[in-house]
PDB file of C-alpha atoms in Angstrom:
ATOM      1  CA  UNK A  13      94.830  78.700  71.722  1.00 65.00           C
ATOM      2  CA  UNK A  14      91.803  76.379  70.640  1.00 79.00           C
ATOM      3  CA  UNK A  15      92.620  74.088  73.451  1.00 83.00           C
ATOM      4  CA  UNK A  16      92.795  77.488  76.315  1.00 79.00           C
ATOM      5  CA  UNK A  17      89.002  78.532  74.973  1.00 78.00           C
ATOM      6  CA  UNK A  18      88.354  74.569  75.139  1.00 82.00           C
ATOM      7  CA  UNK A  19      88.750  74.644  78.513  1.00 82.00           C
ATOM      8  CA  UNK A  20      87.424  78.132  78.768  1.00 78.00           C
ATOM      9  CA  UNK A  21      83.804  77.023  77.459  1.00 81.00           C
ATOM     10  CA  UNK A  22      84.170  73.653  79.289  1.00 84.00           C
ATOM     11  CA  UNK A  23      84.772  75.501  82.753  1.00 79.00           C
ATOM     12  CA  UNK A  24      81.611  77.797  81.586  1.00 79.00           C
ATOM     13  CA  UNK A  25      79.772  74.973  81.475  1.00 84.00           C
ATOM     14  CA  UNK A  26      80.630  72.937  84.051  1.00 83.00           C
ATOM     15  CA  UNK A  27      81.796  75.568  86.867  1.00 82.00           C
ATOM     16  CA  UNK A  28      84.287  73.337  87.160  1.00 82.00           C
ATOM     17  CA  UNK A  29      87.050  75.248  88.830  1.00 83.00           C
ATOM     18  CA  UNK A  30      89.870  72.916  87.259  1.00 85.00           C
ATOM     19  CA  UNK A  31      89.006  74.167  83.582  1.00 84.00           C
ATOM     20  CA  UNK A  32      89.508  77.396  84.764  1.00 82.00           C
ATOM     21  CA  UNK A  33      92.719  77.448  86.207  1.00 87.00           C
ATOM     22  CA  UNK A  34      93.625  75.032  82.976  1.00 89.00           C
ATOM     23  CA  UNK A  35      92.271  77.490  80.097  1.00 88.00           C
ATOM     24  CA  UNK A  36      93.982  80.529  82.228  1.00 88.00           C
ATOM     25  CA  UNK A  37      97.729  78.489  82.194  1.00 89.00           C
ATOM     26  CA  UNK A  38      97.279  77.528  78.319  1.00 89.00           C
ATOM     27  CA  UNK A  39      96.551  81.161  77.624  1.00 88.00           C
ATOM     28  CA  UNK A  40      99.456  82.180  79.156  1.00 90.00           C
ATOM     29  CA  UNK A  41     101.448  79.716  77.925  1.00 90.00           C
ATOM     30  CA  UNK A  42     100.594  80.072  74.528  1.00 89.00           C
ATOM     31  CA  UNK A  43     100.957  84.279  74.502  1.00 89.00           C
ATOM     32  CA  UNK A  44     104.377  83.883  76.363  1.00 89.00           C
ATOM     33  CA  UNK A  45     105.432  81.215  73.196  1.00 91.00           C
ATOM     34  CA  UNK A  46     103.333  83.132  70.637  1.00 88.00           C
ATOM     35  CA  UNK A  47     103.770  86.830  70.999  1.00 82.00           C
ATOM     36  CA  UNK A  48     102.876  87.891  67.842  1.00 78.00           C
ATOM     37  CA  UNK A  49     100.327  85.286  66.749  1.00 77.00           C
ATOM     38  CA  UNK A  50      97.178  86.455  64.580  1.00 70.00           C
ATOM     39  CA  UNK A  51      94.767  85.435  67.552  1.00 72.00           C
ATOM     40  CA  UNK A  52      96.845  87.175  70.246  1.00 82.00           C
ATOM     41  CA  UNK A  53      93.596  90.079  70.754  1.00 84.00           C
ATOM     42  CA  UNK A  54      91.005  87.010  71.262  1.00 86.00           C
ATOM     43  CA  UNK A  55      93.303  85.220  73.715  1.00 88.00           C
ATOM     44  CA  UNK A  56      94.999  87.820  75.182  1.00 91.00           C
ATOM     45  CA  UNK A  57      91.443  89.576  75.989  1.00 90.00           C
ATOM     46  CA  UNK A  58      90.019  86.211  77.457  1.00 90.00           C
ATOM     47  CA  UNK A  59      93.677  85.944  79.426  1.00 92.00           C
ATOM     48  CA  UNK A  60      93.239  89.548  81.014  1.00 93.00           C
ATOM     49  CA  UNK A  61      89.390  88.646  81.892  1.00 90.00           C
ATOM     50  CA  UNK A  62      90.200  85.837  83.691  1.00 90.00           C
ATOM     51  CA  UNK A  63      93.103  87.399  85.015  1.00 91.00           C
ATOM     52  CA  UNK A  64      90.813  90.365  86.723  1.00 91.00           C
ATOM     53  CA  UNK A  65      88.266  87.233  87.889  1.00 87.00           C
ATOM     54  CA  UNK A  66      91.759  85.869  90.099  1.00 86.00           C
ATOM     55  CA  UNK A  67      92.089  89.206  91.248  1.00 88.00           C
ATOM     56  CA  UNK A  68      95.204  89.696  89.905  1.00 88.00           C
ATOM     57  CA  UNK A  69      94.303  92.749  88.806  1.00 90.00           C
ATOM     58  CA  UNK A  70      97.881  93.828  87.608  1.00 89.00           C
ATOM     59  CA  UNK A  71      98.217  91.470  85.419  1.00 90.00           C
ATOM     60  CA  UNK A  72      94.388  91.947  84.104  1.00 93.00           C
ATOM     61  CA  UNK A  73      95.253  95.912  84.007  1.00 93.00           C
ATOM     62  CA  UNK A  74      98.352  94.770  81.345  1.00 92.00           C
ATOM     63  CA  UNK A  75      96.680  92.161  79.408  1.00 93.00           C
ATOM     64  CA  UNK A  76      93.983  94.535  78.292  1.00 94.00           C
ATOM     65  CA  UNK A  77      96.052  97.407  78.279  1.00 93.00           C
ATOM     66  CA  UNK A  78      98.080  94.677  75.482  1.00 90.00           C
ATOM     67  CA  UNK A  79      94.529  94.167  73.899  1.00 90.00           C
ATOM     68  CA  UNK A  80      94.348  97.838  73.235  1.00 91.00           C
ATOM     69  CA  UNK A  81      97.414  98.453  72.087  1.00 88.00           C
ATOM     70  CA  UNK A  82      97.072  95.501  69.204  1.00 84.00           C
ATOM     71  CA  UNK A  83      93.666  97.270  68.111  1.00 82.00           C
ATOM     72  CA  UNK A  84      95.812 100.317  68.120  1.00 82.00           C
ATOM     73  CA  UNK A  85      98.491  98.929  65.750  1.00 78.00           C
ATOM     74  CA  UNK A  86      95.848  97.665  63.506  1.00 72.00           C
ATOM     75  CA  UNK A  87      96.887  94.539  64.551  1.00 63.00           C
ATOM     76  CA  UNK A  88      93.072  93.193  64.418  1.00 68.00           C
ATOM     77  CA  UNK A  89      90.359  91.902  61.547  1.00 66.00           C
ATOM     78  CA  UNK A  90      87.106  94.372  63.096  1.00 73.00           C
ATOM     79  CA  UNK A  91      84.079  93.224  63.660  1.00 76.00           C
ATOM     80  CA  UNK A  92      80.973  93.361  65.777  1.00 82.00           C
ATOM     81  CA  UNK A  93      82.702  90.839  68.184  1.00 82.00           C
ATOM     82  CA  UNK A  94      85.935  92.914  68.316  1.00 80.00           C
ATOM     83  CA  UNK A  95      84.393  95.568  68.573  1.00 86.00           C
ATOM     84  CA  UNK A  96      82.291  94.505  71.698  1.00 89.00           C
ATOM     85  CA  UNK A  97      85.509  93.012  73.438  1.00 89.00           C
ATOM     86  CA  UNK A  98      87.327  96.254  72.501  1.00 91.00           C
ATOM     87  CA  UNK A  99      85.151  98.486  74.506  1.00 91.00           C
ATOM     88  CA  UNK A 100      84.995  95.378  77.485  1.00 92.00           C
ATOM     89  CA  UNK A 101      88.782  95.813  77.223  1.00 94.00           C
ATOM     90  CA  UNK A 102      88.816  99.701  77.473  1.00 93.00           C
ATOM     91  CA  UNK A 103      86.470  99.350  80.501  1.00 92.00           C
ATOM     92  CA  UNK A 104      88.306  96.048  82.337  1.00 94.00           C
ATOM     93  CA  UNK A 105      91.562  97.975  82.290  1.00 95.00           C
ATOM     94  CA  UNK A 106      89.808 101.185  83.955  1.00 94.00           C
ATOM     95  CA  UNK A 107      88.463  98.646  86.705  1.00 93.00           C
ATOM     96  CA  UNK A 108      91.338  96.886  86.918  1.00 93.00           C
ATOM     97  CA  UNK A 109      93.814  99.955  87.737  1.00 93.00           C
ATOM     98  CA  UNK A 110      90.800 101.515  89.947  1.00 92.00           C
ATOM     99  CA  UNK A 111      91.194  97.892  91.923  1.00 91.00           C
ATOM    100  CA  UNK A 112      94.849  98.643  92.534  1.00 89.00           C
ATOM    101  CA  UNK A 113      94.405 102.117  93.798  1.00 88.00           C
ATOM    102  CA  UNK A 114      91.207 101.253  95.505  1.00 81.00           C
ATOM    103  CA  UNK A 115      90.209 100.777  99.640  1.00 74.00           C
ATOM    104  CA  UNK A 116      91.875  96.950  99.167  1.00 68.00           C
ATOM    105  CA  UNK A 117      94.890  97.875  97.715  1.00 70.00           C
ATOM    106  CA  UNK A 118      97.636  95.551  99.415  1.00 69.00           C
ATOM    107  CA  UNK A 119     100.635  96.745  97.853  1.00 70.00           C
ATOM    108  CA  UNK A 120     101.243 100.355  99.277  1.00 73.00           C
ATOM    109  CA  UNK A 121     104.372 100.719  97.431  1.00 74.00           C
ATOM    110  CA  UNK A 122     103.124 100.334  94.202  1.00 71.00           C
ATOM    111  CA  UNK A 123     100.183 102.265  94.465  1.00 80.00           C
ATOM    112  CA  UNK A 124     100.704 104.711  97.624  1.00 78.00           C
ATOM    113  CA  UNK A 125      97.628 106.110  98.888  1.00 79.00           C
ATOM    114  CA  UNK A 126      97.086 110.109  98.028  1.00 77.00           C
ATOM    115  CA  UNK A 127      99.555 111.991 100.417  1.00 75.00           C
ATOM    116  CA  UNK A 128      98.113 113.949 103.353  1.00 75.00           C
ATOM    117  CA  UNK A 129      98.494 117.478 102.945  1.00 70.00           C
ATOM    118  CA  UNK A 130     100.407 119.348 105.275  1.00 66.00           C
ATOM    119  CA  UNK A 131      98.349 122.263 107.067  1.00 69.00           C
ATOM    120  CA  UNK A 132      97.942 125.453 105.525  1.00 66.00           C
ATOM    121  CA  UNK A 133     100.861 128.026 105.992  1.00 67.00           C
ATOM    122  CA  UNK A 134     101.571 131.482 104.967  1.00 68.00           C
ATOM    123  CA  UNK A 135     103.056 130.890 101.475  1.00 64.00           C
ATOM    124  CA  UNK A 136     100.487 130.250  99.565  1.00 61.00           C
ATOM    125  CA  UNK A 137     102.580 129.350  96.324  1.00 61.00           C
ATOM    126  CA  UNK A 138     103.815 126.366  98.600  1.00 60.00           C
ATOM    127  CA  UNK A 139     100.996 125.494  99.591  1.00 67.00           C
ATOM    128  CA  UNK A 140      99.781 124.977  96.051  1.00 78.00           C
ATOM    129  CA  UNK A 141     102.162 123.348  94.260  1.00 82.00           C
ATOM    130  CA  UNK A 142     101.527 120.022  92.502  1.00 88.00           C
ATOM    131  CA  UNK A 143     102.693 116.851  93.808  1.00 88.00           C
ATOM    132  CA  UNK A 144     103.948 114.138  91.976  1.00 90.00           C
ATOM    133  CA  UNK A 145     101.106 111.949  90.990  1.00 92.00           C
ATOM    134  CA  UNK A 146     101.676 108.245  91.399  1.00 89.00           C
ATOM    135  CA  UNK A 147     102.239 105.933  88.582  1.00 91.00           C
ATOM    136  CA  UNK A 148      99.524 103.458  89.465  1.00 90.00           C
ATOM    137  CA  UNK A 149      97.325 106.936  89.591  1.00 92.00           C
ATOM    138  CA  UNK A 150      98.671 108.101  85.813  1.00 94.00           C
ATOM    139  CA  UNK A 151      97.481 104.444  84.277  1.00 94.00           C
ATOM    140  CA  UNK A 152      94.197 104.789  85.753  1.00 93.00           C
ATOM    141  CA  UNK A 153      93.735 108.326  84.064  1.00 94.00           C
ATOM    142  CA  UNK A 154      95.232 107.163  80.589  1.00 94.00           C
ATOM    143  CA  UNK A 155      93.051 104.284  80.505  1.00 93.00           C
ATOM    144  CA  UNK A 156      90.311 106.786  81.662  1.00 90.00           C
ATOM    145  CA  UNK A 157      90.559 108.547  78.756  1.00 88.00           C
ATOM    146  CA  UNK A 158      91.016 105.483  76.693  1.00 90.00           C
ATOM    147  CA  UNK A 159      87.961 103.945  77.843  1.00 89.00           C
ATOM    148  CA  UNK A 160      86.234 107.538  76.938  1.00 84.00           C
ATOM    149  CA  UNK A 161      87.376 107.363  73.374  1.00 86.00           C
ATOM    150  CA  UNK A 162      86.605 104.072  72.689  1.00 85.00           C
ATOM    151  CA  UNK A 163      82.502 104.006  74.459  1.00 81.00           C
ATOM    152  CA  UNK A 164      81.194 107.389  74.292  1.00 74.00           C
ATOM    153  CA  UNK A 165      77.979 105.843  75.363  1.00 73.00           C
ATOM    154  CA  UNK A 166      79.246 104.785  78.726  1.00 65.00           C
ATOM    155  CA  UNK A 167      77.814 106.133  81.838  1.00 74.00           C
ATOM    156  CA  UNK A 168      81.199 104.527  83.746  1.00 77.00           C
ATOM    157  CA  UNK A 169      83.369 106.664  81.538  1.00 77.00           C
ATOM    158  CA  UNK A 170      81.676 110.092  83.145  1.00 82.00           C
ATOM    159  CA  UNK A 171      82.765 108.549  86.842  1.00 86.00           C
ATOM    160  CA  UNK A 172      86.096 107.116  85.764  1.00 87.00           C
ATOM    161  CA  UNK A 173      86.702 110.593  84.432  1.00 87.00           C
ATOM    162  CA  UNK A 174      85.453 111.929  87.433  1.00 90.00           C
ATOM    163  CA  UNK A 175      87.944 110.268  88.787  1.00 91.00           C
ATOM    164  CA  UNK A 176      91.029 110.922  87.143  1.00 93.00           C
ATOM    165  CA  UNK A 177      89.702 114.984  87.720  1.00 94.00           C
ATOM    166  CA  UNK A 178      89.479 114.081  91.528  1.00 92.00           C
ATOM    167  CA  UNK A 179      93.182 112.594  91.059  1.00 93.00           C
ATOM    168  CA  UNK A 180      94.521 115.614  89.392  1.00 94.00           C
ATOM    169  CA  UNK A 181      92.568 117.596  91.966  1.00 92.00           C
ATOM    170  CA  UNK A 182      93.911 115.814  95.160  1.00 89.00           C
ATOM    171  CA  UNK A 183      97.352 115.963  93.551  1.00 90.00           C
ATOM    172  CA  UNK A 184      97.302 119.844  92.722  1.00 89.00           C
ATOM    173  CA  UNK A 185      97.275 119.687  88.937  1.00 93.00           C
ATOM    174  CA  UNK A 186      94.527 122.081  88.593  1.00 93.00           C
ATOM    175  CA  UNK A 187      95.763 122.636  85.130  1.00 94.00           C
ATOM    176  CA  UNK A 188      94.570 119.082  84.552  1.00 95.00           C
ATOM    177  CA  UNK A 189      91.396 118.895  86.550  1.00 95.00           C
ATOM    178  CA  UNK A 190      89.754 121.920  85.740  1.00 96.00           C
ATOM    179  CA  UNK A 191      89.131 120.421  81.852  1.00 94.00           C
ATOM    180  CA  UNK A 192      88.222 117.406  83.067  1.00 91.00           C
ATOM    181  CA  UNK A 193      85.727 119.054  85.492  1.00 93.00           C
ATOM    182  CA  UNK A 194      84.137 121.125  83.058  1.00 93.00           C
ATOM    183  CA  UNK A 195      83.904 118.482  80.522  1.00 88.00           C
ATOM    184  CA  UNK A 196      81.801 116.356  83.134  1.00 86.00           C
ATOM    185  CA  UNK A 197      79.445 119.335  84.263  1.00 89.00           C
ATOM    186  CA  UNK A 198      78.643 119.777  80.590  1.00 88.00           C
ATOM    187  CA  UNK A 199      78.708 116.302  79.297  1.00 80.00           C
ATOM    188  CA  UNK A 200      76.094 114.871  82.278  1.00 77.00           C
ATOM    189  CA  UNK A 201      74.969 117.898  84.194  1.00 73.00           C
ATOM    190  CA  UNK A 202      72.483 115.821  85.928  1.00 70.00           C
TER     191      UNK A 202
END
Protein backbone atom coordinates (compact mmCIF):
# COMPACT_ATOMS: atom_id res chain seq x y z
CA UNK A 1 0.00 0.00 0.00
CA UNK A 2 3.05 2.47 0.53
CA UNK A 3 3.85 2.18 -3.09
CA UNK A 4 -0.38 2.98 -4.20
CA UNK A 5 -0.11 6.41 -1.86
CA UNK A 6 3.50 6.75 -3.59
CA UNK A 7 2.02 7.19 -6.61
CA UNK A 8 -0.99 8.82 -5.10
CA UNK A 9 1.17 11.91 -3.74
CA UNK A 10 3.41 11.73 -6.87
CA UNK A 11 0.26 12.14 -9.25
CA UNK A 12 -0.78 15.10 -6.65
CA UNK A 13 2.13 16.62 -7.42
CA UNK A 14 2.78 16.25 -10.73
CA UNK A 15 -0.92 16.02 -12.31
CA UNK A 16 0.53 13.50 -13.99
CA UNK A 17 -2.34 11.40 -15.16
CA UNK A 18 -0.11 8.10 -15.29
CA UNK A 19 0.38 8.14 -11.35
CA UNK A 20 -3.09 8.21 -11.10
CA UNK A 21 -4.28 5.46 -12.95
CA UNK A 22 -0.97 3.60 -11.30
CA UNK A 23 -1.80 4.41 -7.45
CA UNK A 24 -5.68 3.52 -8.35
CA UNK A 25 -4.50 -0.27 -9.89
CA UNK A 26 -2.01 -0.86 -6.79
CA UNK A 27 -4.87 -0.03 -4.48
CA UNK A 28 -6.91 -2.38 -5.94
CA UNK A 29 -4.56 -4.81 -6.28
CA UNK A 30 -3.37 -4.78 -2.97
CA UNK A 31 -7.21 -4.79 -1.21
CA UNK A 32 -8.20 -7.67 -3.66
CA UNK A 33 -4.73 -9.68 -2.20
CA UNK A 34 -5.06 -8.12 1.28
CA UNK A 35 -8.61 -8.15 2.46
CA UNK A 36 -8.15 -7.96 5.87
CA UNK A 37 -4.92 -5.98 6.20
CA UNK A 38 -4.55 -3.37 9.20
CA UNK A 39 -4.39 -0.40 6.58
CA UNK A 40 -7.39 -1.61 4.56
CA UNK A 41 -9.64 1.89 5.96
CA UNK A 42 -6.62 4.27 4.68
CA UNK A 43 -6.39 2.50 1.32
CA UNK A 44 -9.62 1.43 0.82
CA UNK A 45 -10.89 5.21 1.52
CA UNK A 46 -8.19 6.66 -0.96
CA UNK A 47 -9.39 3.58 -3.49
CA UNK A 48 -13.19 4.69 -3.27
CA UNK A 49 -12.04 8.55 -3.72
CA UNK A 50 -10.38 7.97 -6.66
CA UNK A 51 -12.82 5.62 -7.71
CA UNK A 52 -15.77 8.49 -7.52
CA UNK A 53 -12.96 10.98 -9.42
CA UNK A 54 -13.24 8.02 -12.61
CA UNK A 55 -16.75 8.26 -12.25
CA UNK A 56 -17.21 4.96 -11.44
CA UNK A 57 -19.36 5.82 -8.99
CA UNK A 58 -20.49 2.16 -8.13
CA UNK A 59 -17.55 1.11 -7.27
CA UNK A 60 -16.78 4.53 -5.19
CA UNK A 61 -20.46 3.99 -3.57
CA UNK A 62 -18.92 0.26 -2.28
CA UNK A 63 -15.51 1.19 -1.37
CA UNK A 64 -16.72 3.72 1.13
CA UNK A 65 -19.66 1.95 1.99
CA UNK A 66 -16.45 -0.91 2.92
CA UNK A 67 -14.73 2.09 4.76
CA UNK A 68 -17.74 2.41 6.95
CA UNK A 69 -18.38 -0.78 7.66
CA UNK A 70 -14.51 -1.40 9.01
CA UNK A 71 -15.06 1.77 11.37
CA UNK A 72 -18.19 -0.05 12.26
CA UNK A 73 -16.47 -3.33 13.27
CA UNK A 74 -13.97 -1.42 15.20
CA UNK A 75 -11.76 -2.43 12.74
CA UNK A 76 -9.82 1.12 12.99
CA UNK A 77 -7.03 2.93 15.48
CA UNK A 78 -9.30 6.66 15.78
CA UNK A 79 -7.95 9.63 15.35
CA UNK A 80 -8.37 13.15 14.11
CA UNK A 81 -7.37 11.86 10.59
CA UNK A 82 -9.86 8.94 10.76
CA UNK A 83 -12.08 10.71 11.95
CA UNK A 84 -12.00 13.41 9.12
CA UNK A 85 -11.91 10.60 6.35
CA UNK A 86 -14.78 8.88 8.23
CA UNK A 87 -17.20 11.66 7.81
CA UNK A 88 -15.57 12.28 3.88
CA UNK A 89 -16.52 8.59 3.59
CA UNK A 90 -20.13 8.94 5.03
CA UNK A 91 -20.60 11.91 2.64
CA UNK A 92 -18.69 10.31 -0.74
CA UNK A 93 -20.98 7.31 -0.48
CA UNK A 94 -24.22 9.68 -0.25
CA UNK A 95 -22.80 11.44 -3.52
CA UNK A 96 -21.81 8.56 -5.00
CA UNK A 97 -25.33 6.62 -4.87
CA UNK A 98 -27.08 10.20 -5.59
CA UNK A 99 -24.68 10.00 -8.97
CA UNK A 100 -26.25 6.68 -9.86
CA UNK A 101 -29.80 7.70 -9.41
CA UNK A 102 -29.14 11.14 -10.69
CA UNK A 103 -30.18 13.07 -14.37
CA UNK A 104 -26.84 11.03 -15.90
CA UNK A 105 -27.63 7.84 -14.78
CA UNK A 106 -26.70 5.41 -17.79
CA UNK A 107 -27.68 2.23 -16.46
CA UNK A 108 -31.61 2.28 -16.28
CA UNK A 109 -31.75 -1.16 -15.08
CA UNK A 110 -29.90 -0.77 -12.15
CA UNK A 111 -31.22 2.29 -11.01
CA UNK A 112 -34.77 2.76 -12.85
CA UNK A 113 -35.99 6.15 -12.80
CA UNK A 114 -39.15 6.80 -10.23
CA UNK A 115 -42.23 5.15 -11.99
CA UNK A 116 -44.91 7.41 -13.48
CA UNK A 117 -47.99 7.24 -11.68
CA UNK A 118 -50.94 6.11 -13.29
CA UNK A 119 -53.92 8.77 -13.25
CA UNK A 120 -56.10 9.05 -10.44
CA UNK A 121 -59.12 6.56 -10.30
CA UNK A 122 -61.94 5.91 -8.04
CA UNK A 123 -60.28 3.57 -5.48
CA UNK A 124 -58.49 5.54 -3.59
CA UNK A 125 -56.76 2.65 -1.50
CA UNK A 126 -55.20 1.77 -5.02
CA UNK A 127 -54.31 4.66 -5.74
CA UNK A 128 -52.22 4.93 -2.61
CA UNK A 129 -50.46 2.06 -2.17
CA UNK A 130 -46.65 1.98 -1.92
CA UNK A 131 -44.53 0.91 -4.65
CA UNK A 132 -41.58 -0.98 -4.42
CA UNK A 133 -38.71 1.35 -3.96
CA UNK A 134 -35.64 0.60 -6.02
CA UNK A 135 -32.54 -0.82 -4.62
CA UNK A 136 -30.18 1.81 -5.96
CA UNK A 137 -32.97 4.25 -4.17
CA UNK A 138 -32.75 2.13 -0.58
CA UNK A 139 -28.64 2.61 -0.57
CA UNK A 140 -28.96 6.17 -1.11
CA UNK A 141 -31.39 6.49 1.98
CA UNK A 142 -29.22 4.11 4.28
CA UNK A 143 -26.21 5.96 3.52
CA UNK A 144 -28.44 9.09 4.08
CA UNK A 145 -28.91 8.29 7.36
CA UNK A 146 -25.41 7.10 7.79
CA UNK A 147 -23.94 10.20 6.68
CA UNK A 148 -26.51 11.95 9.34
CA UNK A 149 -25.13 9.96 12.20
CA UNK A 150 -21.76 10.27 11.54
CA UNK A 151 -21.68 14.66 10.71
CA UNK A 152 -24.43 16.16 12.55
CA UNK A 153 -22.90 19.40 11.54
CA UNK A 154 -23.51 18.91 7.88
CA UNK A 155 -25.71 21.16 5.97
CA UNK A 156 -25.62 18.22 2.97
CA UNK A 157 -27.05 15.76 5.43
CA UNK A 158 -30.48 18.07 5.79
CA UNK A 159 -30.75 17.79 1.66
CA UNK A 160 -29.62 14.19 1.38
CA UNK A 161 -32.33 13.57 3.94
CA UNK A 162 -34.51 15.61 2.09
CA UNK A 163 -33.99 13.40 -0.29
CA UNK A 164 -34.47 10.07 0.87
CA UNK A 165 -38.12 11.83 2.35
CA UNK A 166 -38.79 12.90 -1.36
CA UNK A 167 -37.92 9.08 -2.27
CA UNK A 168 -40.21 7.63 0.25
CA UNK A 169 -42.67 10.31 -0.82
CA UNK A 170 -42.58 9.64 -4.65
CA UNK A 171 -42.68 5.93 -3.81
CA UNK A 172 -45.83 6.10 -1.40
CA UNK A 173 -44.18 5.19 1.88
CA UNK A 174 -45.71 7.96 3.72
CA UNK A 175 -45.05 5.97 6.79
CA UNK A 176 -41.41 6.69 6.00
CA UNK A 177 -41.47 10.23 4.75
CA UNK A 178 -43.58 11.87 7.06
CA UNK A 179 -40.57 11.40 9.97
CA UNK A 180 -38.18 12.33 7.78
CA UNK A 181 -40.19 15.46 6.80
CA UNK A 182 -40.81 16.58 10.14
CA UNK A 183 -37.38 15.97 11.29
CA UNK A 184 -36.13 18.46 8.46
CA UNK A 185 -38.85 21.26 9.18
CA UNK A 186 -37.64 21.18 12.77
CA UNK A 187 -34.01 20.52 12.41
CA UNK A 188 -33.44 23.65 9.65
CA UNK A 189 -36.73 25.45 9.46
CA UNK A 190 -35.12 28.10 7.50
Amino acid sequence: SDTGKWYHMTYQNTKNPLYYSLAFEIYKTYLDNFPNADDNFEVMYYYADMAYFRKNFAEAAKGYERVLDLNDKGAVVKSEEHDEMLKDAAHGAVLAYDELMGENNTDKEACPDIPDLPEPSDDVEHDLAPLPIAECRLKFIEASKRYAKIDTSADFAINSKYKAAQIYFNYRHFDESRPLFLDITRDAPD
